[in-house]
Each structure stands twice: as C-alpha cells, then as structure tokens.
C-alpha cells in the first residue's frame, strides 16, 4: 500500500544469512528474524542514508542511521520503492553498483562501524568492525581477526591489508593510523589501566621466542619483538606445571580454546620454559587492601621465590583454575615423572597424569583418559632396544609415541593397567617382558641364526666328527704321485729310515687331535642322573619359593625379572632371627640329601656312568693303535715308488708318491664328500656360539 510495504527478506548478520521478514511503515522499519526471533526497529526519524544495490541474491538495501548503526538486507526483487522512501522518510534511495572486477588494490574507508574497501569509488566489500576480535600490526601490514561464528559452517576468520609507506601525514605511521581506526570501533581487548605485574623476557617454546608477559585483571598480554597476543582468561582451559627429566627445569603449560593464531598456525598450548635456579622478587601494582580484597589471600603485594613459582601462583589466582602436576608415576630414571619419546619425528617428554597424558613440546598433545578408546604396546620399527606406545581415541584418531626405552615398559604397563585403560595386546605381557629384558643375549639376531643354520648344514654334509681340528682342502696345484703305489691302507711296519723321522711330526699332530677328541666325553658330565636324589636348595631359594605369591599379590602386574629384583631387596632386609630360621631349614634339607645319596649309592645307583667312560677310553685306545699300524704300512709303500707324475685331474685320494703327498691324500680321504675349495674352513666363535 501507499503507507506500508511488507517483504520476505534476508538480513546480512555477520558472515551468515538469517531469513526473516522486513516491513516498511510510515513510522519505522521493522525486521524480525525467523530463526532467532530478533527484532530490529529503526525509527523513521533516524534514517540518514539509504542505498539500493545489486547483489548476488538479487537486490539489496543498506540503511544507515544518525546514531551510527548500519543495517543491510538482501533478497529484493526488482521492486521500485524509491518513491516510498522519498514520500515517507524524506530520504532519497540512491542506486550504487558493487565492484566485481576482482581487483585487490584499492582504498580503505572508515565510515562509522564499517570498513569499506573501494575500487574506483565502487565498494568491493565491507567489514563490520564490531566483528573484529584482534588487530595486529607488522611491517607495512595490518591483520584483522574475527570472532568465530558458531552458527555458521564456514566463517571468515582473518583478513590482511598491505599498507604502503608514505600514504599518511608526515610524522605518523600509516600502519598504526590504520590499526587505530580499526581499534576505535572494533571489539578488541584494550589494555586499560596499569598491569598487575610484568614478567620480563620469559622463554616461550610455543610460540617460540622471548616475550614480556603483562598480567592484566581480565587478560594476559604477550609482547614480543614481532608479534603481540592478548589472551582473555576466559579462553584458558587448564594449567600444567611439569618438571623436566633432569630435575633442573620446569614447563608451565597453558591450554587455550580458542587458540591464538599466527598466520596459518594455531597454538592451542602456550608453553613457558623455566630454570629452577632463577629467582624473582615480585611486587604487585596494587595496594595491600586491594590485593587482599580481590584475591582473598591467594596473592600478596610483595612475593619472592623461584620464577616458575611466581608465574604459576599469579596465573592460578587470576585465571581461577587449578594447576595440574604429575601424579605418582615414576619412570626408570630415578626421580623422573616422565618418559622420553618421539612424536612425529620430534623428541619430547610424555607425562602420565592422574587423568590423562600430556606430551611436550613439539607439537603439544593432551589426551584425557575419558576420550581414549584403547592403547597398544608395539615393537620398535628400527631396534629391539625400544618400543612404541600407541593411543587410539574414541573419535578414531591415533597417536604414536615411539623410541621409548624398553626399561620403561614395565612402569608404563603397570600405570596403564592401574588406570583401567583397554590394552589391545594384554596377553603378550610376559612375552614383552622377555623381549625387553636387560640381557643383550636375549635379543633376536637374524644374522646369527642364519650362520648357525649354515654351520649345521656343513656339519651334516661333512659326515665327520673331527670338528675341533682345522680342515685343509687340497690346493689347486699339479702334484707328483706314484702311479704304481698300492691302494692298501694297512701293512706291517718297515725298516727304520730317514722318512721315519719325518713321519714323527704327523704322529704328534694325530696325538693333538686325539687329545681334542677326548674333550667330547667331558660334555657328558653335564648329564645328570635322573634317578639320583635332587640337590638341596639354599636358604634364599627356600624363602623365595614361599614368598613368591605374596610378592605377586603385593605388586600386581610385576614382571618375572622384577620379582627377582624385588626378592633380592627384601632378602637383604630380613632380620637375623628370620634368616637363621631359613638357614636351619636349608641345613636340614642338606642332611636329608646326604643321607638319601648315601642310600642311593649303597644300592648301586650312579655306577653306570664310570663304566661307560672306561669303555670309551678303551675304544679310543684301539683307534689309536689302528692309526699307528696304518702309518707303518704307509712307510713301507714309500720305499717302492717310481718318479712318475700325474696332473691334478688324475689325483686319487688313495694314491701318493711321497710322505708329504700321502699326508695330504689321507686328509683328503677324511674330507670325502666335501666340496673342493681354494681356501680353508676355520672354526670360530660368534658371541657364545661356535660355528664354521
């Protein structure tokens, strides 16, 4: 009608659209949001500017009031309402097109609560300064950060403006002038009044650098050489005070939500690094009565102590949150309440807390027990001296802390088990204990296993028992042999000759070999007589057998190796009277053993072993006689040979023409079935294992 127009409109509210209904009447302009029920009532007398423009959703109208407020509504069709405005509001509805050239070089204009970016007097975009949360300056650059809109799926969070030098009046910095115009209308935290206290040049790990920390009643101001951060206390979630592994340094961690931003990087944690030796005398910039009234005895006007204690005490009082410290967990290193590990190829410290895990420092990670689905202990990918600790959350995210020393396994497993977290490989605890034992002999060596297998195959292929002597294969040279030599290995002893003297050296070698062979029966001493009475246990072993279950019940989850260590410590602390009791039991067991052993021997027990040894010695003597006879036969053969020669392909193991060549032929006979080689097979030791 002539006096009232009603539209179904869309309001531009921050970075999202709200559907609603817009009504123009003679007295006012009223808009009501369909989603929130919010009502905008603009009196007609306050309207000062009305602009009609074409936008992506059709047409839109922009209304400005004399009080400085700006309202924008889009979604009009091509409806002519200029006559209505001129007749009822005494305001001319001007048409102005938006710039769609895509240029990024223009002019910034501040008009009331809006920042307009124009190109050739045409607006490209407008920013409501009330939505700005932070304004940071750099060299020829101003960065605007916006409040996050929880109602929108996608929100504009940051805009950067490049301000060229020399565009402002002389004596003023154009960057600071731009930032001051933004701060005058923006919802930015302003440092009003004096700071409660100031901490100079504190080392910060994230974000990295040294910062002056100014403590204000409502926010925390980090002032650095390049960046400044203002952190409201309402964004602080948790405070942590963590000792380093060397007991000389401290970490003070502040958890933030929403995080502070530096370009594209988000910092959810603020980590301060202190040395325990740093001392500080602090005086608050307040009167004693005001300090007592505001902080109720938590702080005093004059304080002194370690620097980390002063910072944590002030933060606890102003933020009004508890400080979390490590619980009862103790690592393998004495006094350490953390574990050295790596996360995403960065080395750091993992702290098991009473209600979660926290990793510092790059990148910091905080995992609460209530959001953990399961944990897993995995074998290290590079070495058996370490293992990996995997944590899976209920959202499906997995965090892997690697390169943890195997000595930490028992402590960490007991901690996780006590907190009743689900462990995927719980059934393999005993295997892990053996796998991460302290002895290097328990490590699996693939090379050693392969060499053992090859040595075993060679021994089976040799078919000989003289594995203790050095085996020499025939060299690849032409040798001289007697073609008419006898192939018999036996014969009577010949006359004494010069060759007989030469044969004494091989005889000595044969004796050496026999002496080495005699060592083999010694191994049979290790074989125990199964029918003989068992040896008595010592007083310590008797005590350990009776106390083993009690130690397990008092230390749930304790490993086998830890039981022995614990028992040894307890045995040292046993009193004299208790130890005499177990010594008496051991003495009684020893007497019973000697009595039983005496009866066993009287009944003929244990007599079979010496008989076997004597029979083997006799058998060994017969073999020696046989070899001596065969040596004498060879001496006879040596007298009747000729000077014929044979090349290597005609050599037979039974043919020889000289005592030196007969010696080699004899060894070649022993090495029957062995592959011919130019080198030697040497017996050696690898670790504690003997091989070829």
XYZ file of C-alpha atoms in Angstrom:
692
model
C 0.000 0.000 0.000
C 0.993 3.592 -0.006
C 1.702 3.594 3.740
C 3.180 0.094 4.348
C 5.333 -2.377 2.415
C 5.969 -5.969 3.631
C 8.779 -8.198 2.287
C 10.193 -11.634 2.980
C 13.830 -10.612 3.345
C 17.290 -11.858 4.310
C 19.365 -9.964 6.853
C 23.148 -9.837 6.475
C 24.221 -10.706 10.022
C 27.980 -11.022 10.450
C 29.266 -13.652 7.999
C 25.974 -15.559 7.626
C 22.441 -15.023 6.407
C 19.317 -15.065 8.580
C 15.888 -15.436 6.987
C 13.225 -13.067 8.230
C 10.519 -10.546 7.445
C 11.054 -6.847 6.720
C 8.308 -4.211 6.977
C 8.487 -0.592 5.905
C 5.919 1.634 7.598
C 5.487 5.373 7.881
C 6.834 5.447 11.459
C 9.644 2.872 11.322
C 11.390 -0.021 9.614
C 10.948 -3.353 11.406
C 12.786 -6.625 10.745
C 12.118 -9.916 12.580
C 14.385 -12.947 12.201
C 12.625 -16.239 11.578
C 15.396 -18.241 13.266
C 16.303 -16.233 16.328
C 13.225 -14.053 16.744
C 15.454 -10.975 16.908
C 13.665 -7.723 16.054
C 15.355 -4.638 14.535
C 13.271 -1.491 14.983
C 14.611 1.521 13.095
C 12.683 4.751 13.690
C 11.978 6.686 10.506
C 13.382 9.874 12.029
C 16.828 8.261 12.483
C 17.260 7.142 8.877
C 20.000 9.177 7.213
C 21.242 7.179 4.225
C 19.527 4.557 2.045
C 21.387 2.762 -0.735
C 19.928 0.393 -3.322
C 22.408 -2.026 -4.907
C 22.574 -5.191 -6.926
C 23.974 -8.228 -5.076
C 24.354 -11.962 -5.703
C 20.864 -12.780 -4.380
C 19.085 -10.142 -6.414
C 18.912 -6.670 -4.959
C 19.702 -5.337 -1.507
C 19.239 -2.257 0.597
C 21.653 -0.625 3.019
C 20.311 1.659 5.727
C 22.421 3.969 7.886
C 21.120 5.857 10.920
C 22.162 9.088 12.520
C 23.299 7.123 15.584
C 25.986 5.338 13.534
C 24.299 1.955 13.039
C 24.243 0.257 9.637
C 21.685 -2.349 8.528
C 21.864 -4.418 5.355
C 19.069 -6.558 3.896
C 19.252 -8.609 0.701
C 16.742 -10.647 -1.302
C 14.656 -7.986 -3.014
C 13.286 -8.457 -6.460
C 13.483 -5.589 -8.887
C 10.949 -3.603 -6.835
C 10.878 0.161 -7.035
C 10.488 1.595 -3.521
C 12.345 4.846 -4.090
C 9.095 6.840 -4.230
C 8.008 5.354 -0.886
C 11.279 6.418 0.785
C 11.106 9.914 -0.662
C 7.500 10.406 0.388
C 7.650 8.903 3.931
C 11.242 9.082 5.136
C 12.407 12.200 3.310
C 15.449 10.196 2.232
C 16.481 9.626 -1.359
C 17.136 5.979 -2.211
C 20.329 6.115 -4.306
C 21.459 3.277 -6.551
C 25.094 2.193 -6.348
C 26.680 -0.840 -8.006
C 29.253 -3.110 -6.379
C 32.702 -3.557 -7.944
C 33.102 -7.019 -9.465
C 36.414 -6.536 -11.319
C 38.331 -8.740 -8.862
C 40.999 -6.167 -8.115
C 42.817 -6.387 -4.803
C 44.260 -2.865 -4.827
C 42.017 -0.093 -3.615
C 41.181 2.358 -0.875
C 40.101 1.585 2.693
C 37.443 3.941 4.043
C 36.186 4.058 7.622
C 32.572 5.180 7.854
C 31.151 4.657 11.302
C 31.183 0.991 12.312
C 32.085 -0.173 8.781
C 35.378 -0.591 6.959
C 34.724 -0.314 3.234
C 37.245 -1.419 0.618
C 36.581 0.538 -2.589
C 37.959 0.413 -6.126
C 37.232 3.488 -8.254
C 34.551 4.677 -5.795
C 32.739 1.332 -6.034
C 32.564 -0.877 -2.962
C 34.206 -4.312 -3.175
C 33.349 -5.498 0.344
C 32.512 -4.077 3.756
C 33.649 -5.286 7.171
C 31.603 -4.594 10.314
C 34.279 -3.574 12.800
C 32.236 -4.913 15.692
C 33.113 -8.429 14.470
C 36.882 -7.827 14.746
C 38.457 -9.617 17.724
C 42.167 -8.887 17.157
C 44.136 -6.255 15.261
C 47.845 -6.999 14.837
C 50.381 -4.868 13.014
C 53.564 -5.767 11.191
C 55.870 -4.119 8.720
C 53.502 -2.402 6.223
C 50.786 -4.883 7.179
C 47.661 -4.955 9.345
C 45.922 -8.230 10.243
C 42.276 -8.353 11.321
C 40.946 -11.438 13.114
C 37.229 -12.040 13.591
C 35.057 -13.674 16.218
C 34.170 -17.230 15.323
C 30.517 -17.672 14.401
C 29.325 -20.948 15.925
C 26.085 -20.849 13.900
C 27.845 -20.930 10.527
C 29.574 -23.925 8.969
C 32.204 -21.704 7.329
C 33.342 -18.419 8.856
C 35.710 -15.684 7.753
C 38.470 -15.653 10.356
C 41.222 -13.342 9.060
C 41.895 -10.544 6.568
C 45.258 -8.897 5.892
C 45.786 -5.413 4.459
C 49.027 -4.199 2.953
C 49.554 -0.509 3.757
C 52.198 1.137 1.552
C 54.524 3.600 3.255
C 54.079 7.346 2.815
C 50.295 7.414 2.415
C 49.722 9.236 5.694
C 50.724 12.654 7.008
C 54.335 13.220 7.864
C 55.295 12.158 11.362
C 52.668 9.416 11.616
C 52.990 5.742 10.768
C 50.305 4.760 8.212
C 50.146 1.218 9.639
C 49.486 2.468 13.163
C 46.951 5.004 11.870
C 45.059 2.222 10.071
C 45.155 -0.004 13.159
C 43.998 2.825 15.411
C 40.928 3.417 13.237
C 40.095 -0.286 13.483
C 40.606 -0.484 17.248
C 38.430 2.569 17.882
C 35.342 0.709 16.603
C 36.343 -2.950 16.913
C 35.558 -5.378 19.722
C 39.250 -5.643 20.579
C 40.607 -6.142 24.074
C 42.042 -2.807 25.159
C 44.777 -2.501 27.771
C 43.081 -0.031 30.091
C 44.952 0.922 33.226
C 48.222 -0.465 34.507
C 49.196 -4.129 34.518
C 49.005 -6.012 37.801
C 52.571 -7.242 37.257
C 55.101 -7.722 34.463
C 57.447 -10.667 33.780
C 60.346 -9.684 31.540
C 61.963 -11.808 28.801
C 60.377 -15.185 29.555
C 61.397 -18.045 27.284
C 58.418 -19.423 25.396
C 58.616 -22.713 23.470
C 55.265 -22.343 21.671
C 55.041 -19.813 20.135
C 58.821 -19.791 20.037
C 60.669 -16.726 21.277
C 61.136 -14.494 24.294
C 58.134 -12.490 25.425
C 57.298 -9.910 28.058
C 54.160 -11.085 29.853
C 51.919 -8.325 31.144
C 49.305 -9.564 33.595
C 46.050 -7.562 33.473
C 42.937 -8.259 35.577
C 40.977 -9.636 32.596
C 43.565 -10.838 30.078
C 47.173 -11.877 29.505
C 49.306 -9.799 27.131
C 52.306 -11.417 25.403
C 54.551 -8.744 23.931
C 57.322 -9.962 21.619
C 59.649 -8.429 19.078
C 57.445 -9.467 16.147
C 54.020 -10.480 17.465
C 51.689 -9.469 20.266
C 48.968 -11.666 21.728
C 46.130 -10.728 24.045
C 44.679 -13.825 25.713
C 41.453 -13.426 27.727
C 41.373 -15.541 30.873
C 38.032 -16.967 29.718
C 39.861 -18.857 26.936
C 42.202 -20.648 29.374
C 41.082 -24.261 29.903
C 43.809 -25.835 32.038
C 47.148 -25.086 33.666
C 50.007 -27.611 33.953
C 53.276 -27.428 35.909
C 55.631 -30.187 34.742
C 59.199 -30.929 35.912
C 61.768 -31.825 33.280
C 63.538 -35.192 33.301
C 66.807 -33.679 34.517
C 65.060 -32.118 37.567
C 66.644 -28.753 36.727
C 63.979 -27.213 34.513
C 60.224 -26.689 34.626
C 57.486 -26.389 31.993
C 54.409 -24.233 32.618
C 51.702 -25.127 30.090
C 48.562 -23.064 29.426
C 45.807 -24.797 27.426
C 43.753 -22.408 25.254
C 40.402 -22.643 23.472
C 40.045 -20.917 21.058
C 43.755 -20.954 20.232
C 45.923 -17.974 19.465
C 46.809 -17.545 15.785
C 49.976 -16.553 13.973
C 49.296 -16.571 10.257
C 48.034 -20.041 9.357
C 49.431 -21.570 12.564
C 47.187 -22.199 15.560
C 48.639 -22.532 19.055
C 46.365 -24.481 21.400
C 49.060 -24.523 24.093
C 51.292 -21.808 25.494
C 54.448 -23.421 26.940
C 56.834 -21.422 29.141
C 60.274 -22.808 29.987
C 61.966 -22.024 33.316
C 65.144 -22.917 35.144
C 64.733 -23.870 38.784
C 67.675 -21.686 39.717
C 66.007 -18.438 38.564
C 64.793 -16.347 41.486
C 62.469 -13.329 41.455
C 61.184 -10.671 43.823
C 57.737 -9.552 42.670
C 55.722 -6.504 43.715
C 52.121 -6.194 42.525
C 50.937 -2.830 41.197
C 48.109 -2.719 43.733
C 47.633 -1.748 47.333
C 47.680 -4.417 50.027
C 43.982 -3.832 50.824
C 43.013 -4.213 47.177
C 45.101 -7.376 46.805
C 43.524 -8.905 49.901
C 40.017 -7.952 48.808
C 40.316 -9.133 45.187
C 42.388 -12.323 45.578
C 41.373 -13.386 49.128
C 44.847 -14.273 50.367
C 45.944 -16.154 47.230
C 48.413 -13.358 46.480
C 50.278 -10.758 48.474
C 51.689 -7.415 47.424
C 55.329 -8.488 47.896
C 56.355 -12.036 46.947
C 59.675 -13.762 46.323
C 60.794 -17.206 45.249
C 61.547 -19.196 42.119
C 60.440 -17.594 38.880
C 58.248 -20.528 37.849
C 56.525 -20.484 41.260
C 55.742 -16.767 40.930
C 54.288 -17.136 37.415
C 52.197 -20.191 38.288
C 50.930 -18.634 41.509
C 49.822 -15.409 39.788
C 48.175 -17.307 36.919
C 46.324 -19.607 39.277
C 44.894 -16.650 41.204
C 43.834 -14.618 38.156
C 42.551 -17.467 35.972
C 40.944 -19.167 38.986
C 41.821 -22.678 37.824
C 43.738 -25.499 39.470
C 47.256 -26.367 38.361
C 47.737 -29.973 37.238
C 51.010 -31.663 38.247
C 52.283 -35.230 37.598
C 50.885 -37.921 39.886
C 52.550 -40.987 41.400
C 54.134 -42.255 38.189
C 57.898 -42.844 38.416
C 59.955 -43.645 35.316
C 63.053 -45.792 35.061
C 65.311 -42.793 35.724
C 65.332 -42.037 39.489
C 63.060 -39.105 40.283
C 61.777 -38.718 36.705
C 57.997 -38.472 36.326
C 58.061 -38.573 32.551
C 59.201 -40.755 29.650
C 61.490 -39.708 26.819
C 59.945 -40.496 23.441
C 59.327 -39.128 19.954
C 56.127 -37.918 18.322
C 56.051 -37.063 14.613
C 59.867 -37.306 14.381
C 60.283 -34.757 17.194
C 61.806 -35.777 20.523
C 59.950 -34.762 23.683
C 58.604 -35.894 27.051
C 55.428 -37.855 27.779
C 53.870 -37.223 31.210
C 51.393 -39.807 32.568
C 48.976 -37.759 34.710
C 46.191 -38.821 37.026
C 43.534 -38.156 34.376
C 45.408 -38.276 31.097
C 48.644 -37.958 29.156
C 50.375 -34.772 28.050
C 53.281 -34.576 25.617
C 55.623 -31.598 25.371
C 56.682 -29.877 23.454
C 56.504 -30.057 19.652
C 53.655 -30.386 18.950
C 51.986 -30.432 22.390
C 49.335 -33.122 22.848
C 46.880 -33.581 25.721
C 44.871 -36.827 25.870
C 42.287 -37.341 28.609
C 41.528 -40.881 29.761
C 37.822 -40.398 29.092
C 38.466 -39.824 25.381
C 40.907 -42.762 24.979
C 39.461 -45.887 23.382
C 42.476 -48.198 23.695
C 46.263 -48.310 23.959
C 48.762 -50.657 22.383
C 52.393 -51.593 23.038
C 54.154 -52.204 19.720
C 57.660 -53.335 18.926
C 60.056 -50.646 17.723
C 60.444 -50.464 13.946
C 64.207 -49.902 13.955
C 65.634 -51.679 17.011
C 64.647 -54.021 19.801
C 66.014 -51.627 22.412
C 62.846 -49.518 22.214
C 59.095 -49.871 21.741
C 56.159 -47.738 20.595
C 53.177 -46.644 22.681
C 50.048 -46.203 20.563
C 46.943 -44.385 21.815
C 43.650 -44.524 19.916
C 40.827 -42.112 20.755
C 37.103 -42.708 20.540
C 36.973 -40.359 17.536
C 39.301 -42.718 15.641
C 42.467 -40.606 15.893
C 45.715 -42.440 16.635
C 48.763 -41.024 18.401
C 52.029 -42.991 18.278
C 54.805 -42.200 20.754
C 57.905 -44.022 19.515
C 61.509 -44.708 20.571
C 60.645 -45.388 24.222
C 63.409 -47.230 26.079
C 62.479 -50.826 26.837
C 63.310 -50.335 30.521
C 60.244 -48.057 30.749
C 57.877 -50.811 29.586
C 57.070 -52.348 32.971
C 56.411 -48.983 34.627
C 54.191 -47.737 31.812
C 52.279 -51.017 31.538
C 51.535 -51.055 35.262
C 50.357 -47.423 35.108
C 48.021 -48.045 32.170
C 46.724 -51.221 33.790
C 46.048 -49.414 37.086
C 44.067 -46.705 35.236
C 41.911 -49.478 33.711
C 42.570 -48.467 30.125
C 41.857 -51.056 27.452
C 45.134 -52.662 26.334
C 44.958 -54.406 22.973
C 47.897 -56.799 23.480
C 47.444 -57.548 27.190
C 48.001 -61.278 26.634
C 51.541 -60.697 25.408
C 52.848 -59.058 28.584
C 55.112 -61.970 29.534
C 56.489 -62.112 26.006
C 57.179 -58.403 26.155
C 58.943 -58.790 29.476
C 61.267 -61.338 27.938
C 61.614 -59.265 24.814
C 62.593 -56.142 26.722
C 64.783 -57.895 29.286
C 68.046 -56.349 30.384
C 70.282 -59.054 28.901
C 71.658 -58.494 25.423
C 71.835 -62.283 24.948
C 68.047 -62.412 24.715
C 67.972 -60.282 21.580
C 66.994 -61.951 18.318
C 69.892 -61.787 15.865
C 68.822 -62.797 12.354
C 72.413 -62.932 11.115
C 73.417 -65.232 13.971
C 70.505 -67.567 13.267
C 71.423 -67.752 9.589
C 75.061 -68.530 10.351
C 74.012 -71.248 12.787
C 71.855 -72.875 10.129
C 74.655 -72.768 7.549
C 77.118 -74.266 10.030
C 74.694 -77.073 10.840
C 74.249 -77.889 7.133
C 78.023 -78.009 6.651
C 78.492 -80.340 9.598
C 75.817 -82.695 8.253
C 77.451 -82.630 4.828
C 80.917 -83.317 6.231
C 79.901 -86.560 7.944
C 82.987 -86.325 10.174
C 83.327 -85.888 13.894
C 86.724 -84.196 13.946
C 85.177 -80.718 14.041
C 87.719 -79.388 16.509
C 90.691 -79.536 14.141
C 91.493 -77.258 11.230
C 90.433 -78.773 7.906
C 92.687 -78.086 4.902
C 91.473 -78.741 1.349
C 93.817 -79.705 -1.485
C 95.364 -76.681 -3.225
C 94.752 -76.166 -6.948
C 98.318 -77.141 -7.993
C 99.785 -80.048 -10.012
C 101.072 -82.702 -7.591
C 103.510 -85.641 -8.155
C 102.164 -89.099 -7.396
C 103.402 -92.692 -7.776
C 101.233 -94.381 -10.402
C 102.185 -97.874 -9.082
C 101.513 -97.125 -5.442
C 99.400 -99.600 -3.516
C 95.896 -98.609 -2.542
C 96.005 -100.558 0.701
C 95.926 -98.544 3.895
C 97.178 -101.347 6.149
C 100.575 -103.109 6.402
C 103.425 -104.098 8.650
C 105.961 -101.607 9.982
C 109.015 -101.023 7.689
C 112.688 -100.631 8.398
C 113.963 -97.535 10.106
C 114.848 -94.836 7.543
C 115.144 -91.101 7.208
C 111.444 -90.932 6.258
C 110.525 -92.415 9.595
C 111.890 -89.305 11.318
C 109.786 -87.158 9.069
C 106.706 -89.170 9.980
C 107.027 -88.310 13.654
C 105.513 -84.834 13.145
C 102.266 -86.149 11.666
C 102.126 -88.620 14.563
C 102.354 -85.737 17.016
C 99.548 -83.962 15.198
C 97.483 -87.106 15.470
C 98.044 -87.094 19.220
C 96.912 -83.478 19.421
C 93.780 -84.378 17.518
C 93.131 -87.276 19.885
C 93.520 -85.003 22.867
C 90.923 -82.669 21.394
C 88.649 -85.633 20.725
C 88.915 -86.652 24.340
C 87.177 -83.387 25.288
C 83.897 -84.588 23.855
C 83.197 -87.142 26.616
C 83.659 -84.347 29.125
C 80.421 -82.804 27.924
C 78.645 -85.889 29.244
C 79.497 -84.746 32.789
C 76.698 -82.191 32.420
C 74.179 -85.009 32.038
C 72.508 -85.590 35.380
C 71.466 -88.879 36.817
C 67.677 -88.642 36.770
C 67.321 -91.343 39.434
C 69.627 -89.626 41.914
C 68.143 -87.526 44.746
C 67.750 -83.823 43.960
C 70.249 -81.407 45.412
C 69.018 -79.327 48.350
C 68.028 -75.661 47.875
C 69.755 -72.787 49.643
C 68.080 -70.794 52.383
C 67.360 -67.941 49.928
C 65.657 -70.232 47.402
C 63.543 -71.836 50.147
C 62.466 -68.362 51.276
C 61.791 -67.208 47.689
C 59.528 -70.189 46.909
C 57.438 -69.483 49.987
C 57.265 -65.700 49.354
C 56.745 -65.629 45.579
C 52.934 -65.489 45.663
C 52.949 -62.818 48.364
C 55.253 -60.619 46.245
C 52.934 -61.033 43.243
C 49.857 -60.096 45.265
C 51.529 -57.007 46.751
C 52.780 -55.848 43.320
C 50.116 -56.608 40.702
C 51.425 -56.796 37.162
C 55.055 -57.233 38.231
C 57.273 -58.989 35.692
C 59.391 -62.109 36.257
C 62.642 -60.150 36.272
C 61.192 -57.572 38.636
C 60.168 -60.354 41.059
C 63.801 -61.463 41.340
C 64.996 -57.892 41.923
C 62.281 -57.258 44.492
C 63.011 -60.531 46.272
C 66.726 -59.736 46.437
C 65.997 -56.392 48.085
C 63.597 -57.986 50.570
C 66.091 -60.752 51.417
C 68.727 -58.154 52.292
C 66.313 -56.513 54.729
C 65.340 -59.733 56.545
C 66.302 -59.798 60.197
C 68.893 -62.102 61.735
C 66.335 -64.296 63.511
C 64.276 -64.891 60.364
C 67.361 -65.661 58.347
C 68.582 -68.201 60.930
C 65.242 -69.942 60.613
C 65.714 -70.399 56.863
C 69.375 -71.355 57.320
C 68.207 -74.121 59.671
C 65.744 -75.381 57.072
C 68.477 -75.388 54.436
C 70.854 -77.309 56.756
C 68.158 -79.883 57.450
C 67.487 -80.295 53.720
C 71.223 -80.781 53.127
C 71.422 -83.563 55.748
C 68.430 -85.317 54.202
C 70.093 -85.103 50.804
C 73.374 -86.591 52.028
C 71.504 -89.429 53.741
C 69.438 -90.160 50.632
C 72.537 -90.015 48.419
C 74.367 -92.471 50.645
C 71.496 -94.962 50.455
C 71.317 -94.467 46.668
C 74.986 -95.307 46.163
C 74.805 -98.334 48.505
C 72.011 -99.704 46.357
C 74.203 -99.451 43.235
C 72.931 -96.138 41.944
C 75.219 -93.903 39.827
C 77.666 -96.727 38.841
C 76.752 -96.881 35.161
C 78.383 -93.621 34.206
C 82.020 -94.562 35.125
C 81.725 -97.854 33.264
C 80.713 -96.035 30.110
C 83.691 -93.703 30.417
C 86.150 -96.616 30.751
C 84.688 -98.402 27.741
C 85.006 -95.231 25.654
C 88.609 -94.779 26.732
C 89.379 -98.373 25.628
C 87.686 -97.775 22.316
C 89.762 -94.633 21.872
C 92.951 -96.617 22.550
C 92.071 -99.190 19.875
C 91.568 -96.441 17.311
C 94.996 -95.026 18.118
C 96.637 -98.450 17.612
C 94.854 -98.859 14.314
C 96.040 -95.473 13.050
C 99.604 -96.251 14.120
C 99.503 -99.501 12.144
C 98.176 -97.747 9.083
C 101.002 -95.198 9.434
C 103.580 -98.042 9.472
C 102.079 -99.561 6.332
C 102.415 -96.293 4.519
C 106.117 -96.166 5.362
C 106.629 -99.487 3.563
C 104.829 -98.224 0.492
C 107.046 -95.186 0.276
C 110.144 -97.364 -0.390
C 108.917 -98.936 -3.622
C 107.644 -95.991 -5.685
C 108.795 -94.532 -9.049
C 109.179 -90.966 -10.255
C 106.062 -90.744 -12.467
C 103.885 -87.606 -12.380
C 100.155 -87.013 -12.571
C 98.228 -83.807 -13.075
C 95.505 -82.730 -10.663
C 92.620 -84.299 -12.618
C 94.202 -87.789 -12.164
C 94.754 -87.441 -8.431
C 93.037 -90.129 -6.313
C 92.630 -89.971 -2.561
C 94.367 -93.366 -2.238
C 97.355 -92.590 -4.479
C 100.563 -90.927 -3.289
C 104.251 -90.888 -4.184
C 105.846 -89.233 -1.194
C 105.284 -88.964 2.517
C 104.169 -85.302 2.196
C 101.690 -86.171 -0.541
C 100.445 -89.237 1.369
C 99.689 -86.980 4.298
C 97.560 -84.733 2.071
C 95.838 -87.744 0.489
C 94.969 -89.074 3.947
C 93.338 -85.786 4.875
C 91.536 -85.722 1.534
C 90.093 -89.140 2.368
C 88.759 -87.804 5.641
C 87.205 -84.910 3.777
C 85.317 -87.306 1.470
C 82.128 -85.717 0.200
C 83.301 -82.187 0.987
C 83.342 -79.566 -1.809
C 86.825 -78.673 -3.094
C 87.797 -75.102 -2.172
C 90.851 -72.924 -2.558
C 90.581 -71.624 0.993
C 90.173 -73.044 4.492
C 87.228 -73.698 6.772
C 88.100 -72.197 10.142
C 86.265 -72.882 13.347
C 85.453 -69.723 15.313
C 83.045 -68.253 17.829
C 80.329 -65.638 17.233
C 79.178 -64.389 20.627
C 78.759 -67.513 22.718
C 78.059 -69.783 19.718
C 80.624 -71.900 17.922
C 80.385 -72.246 14.131
C 82.375 -72.859 10.886
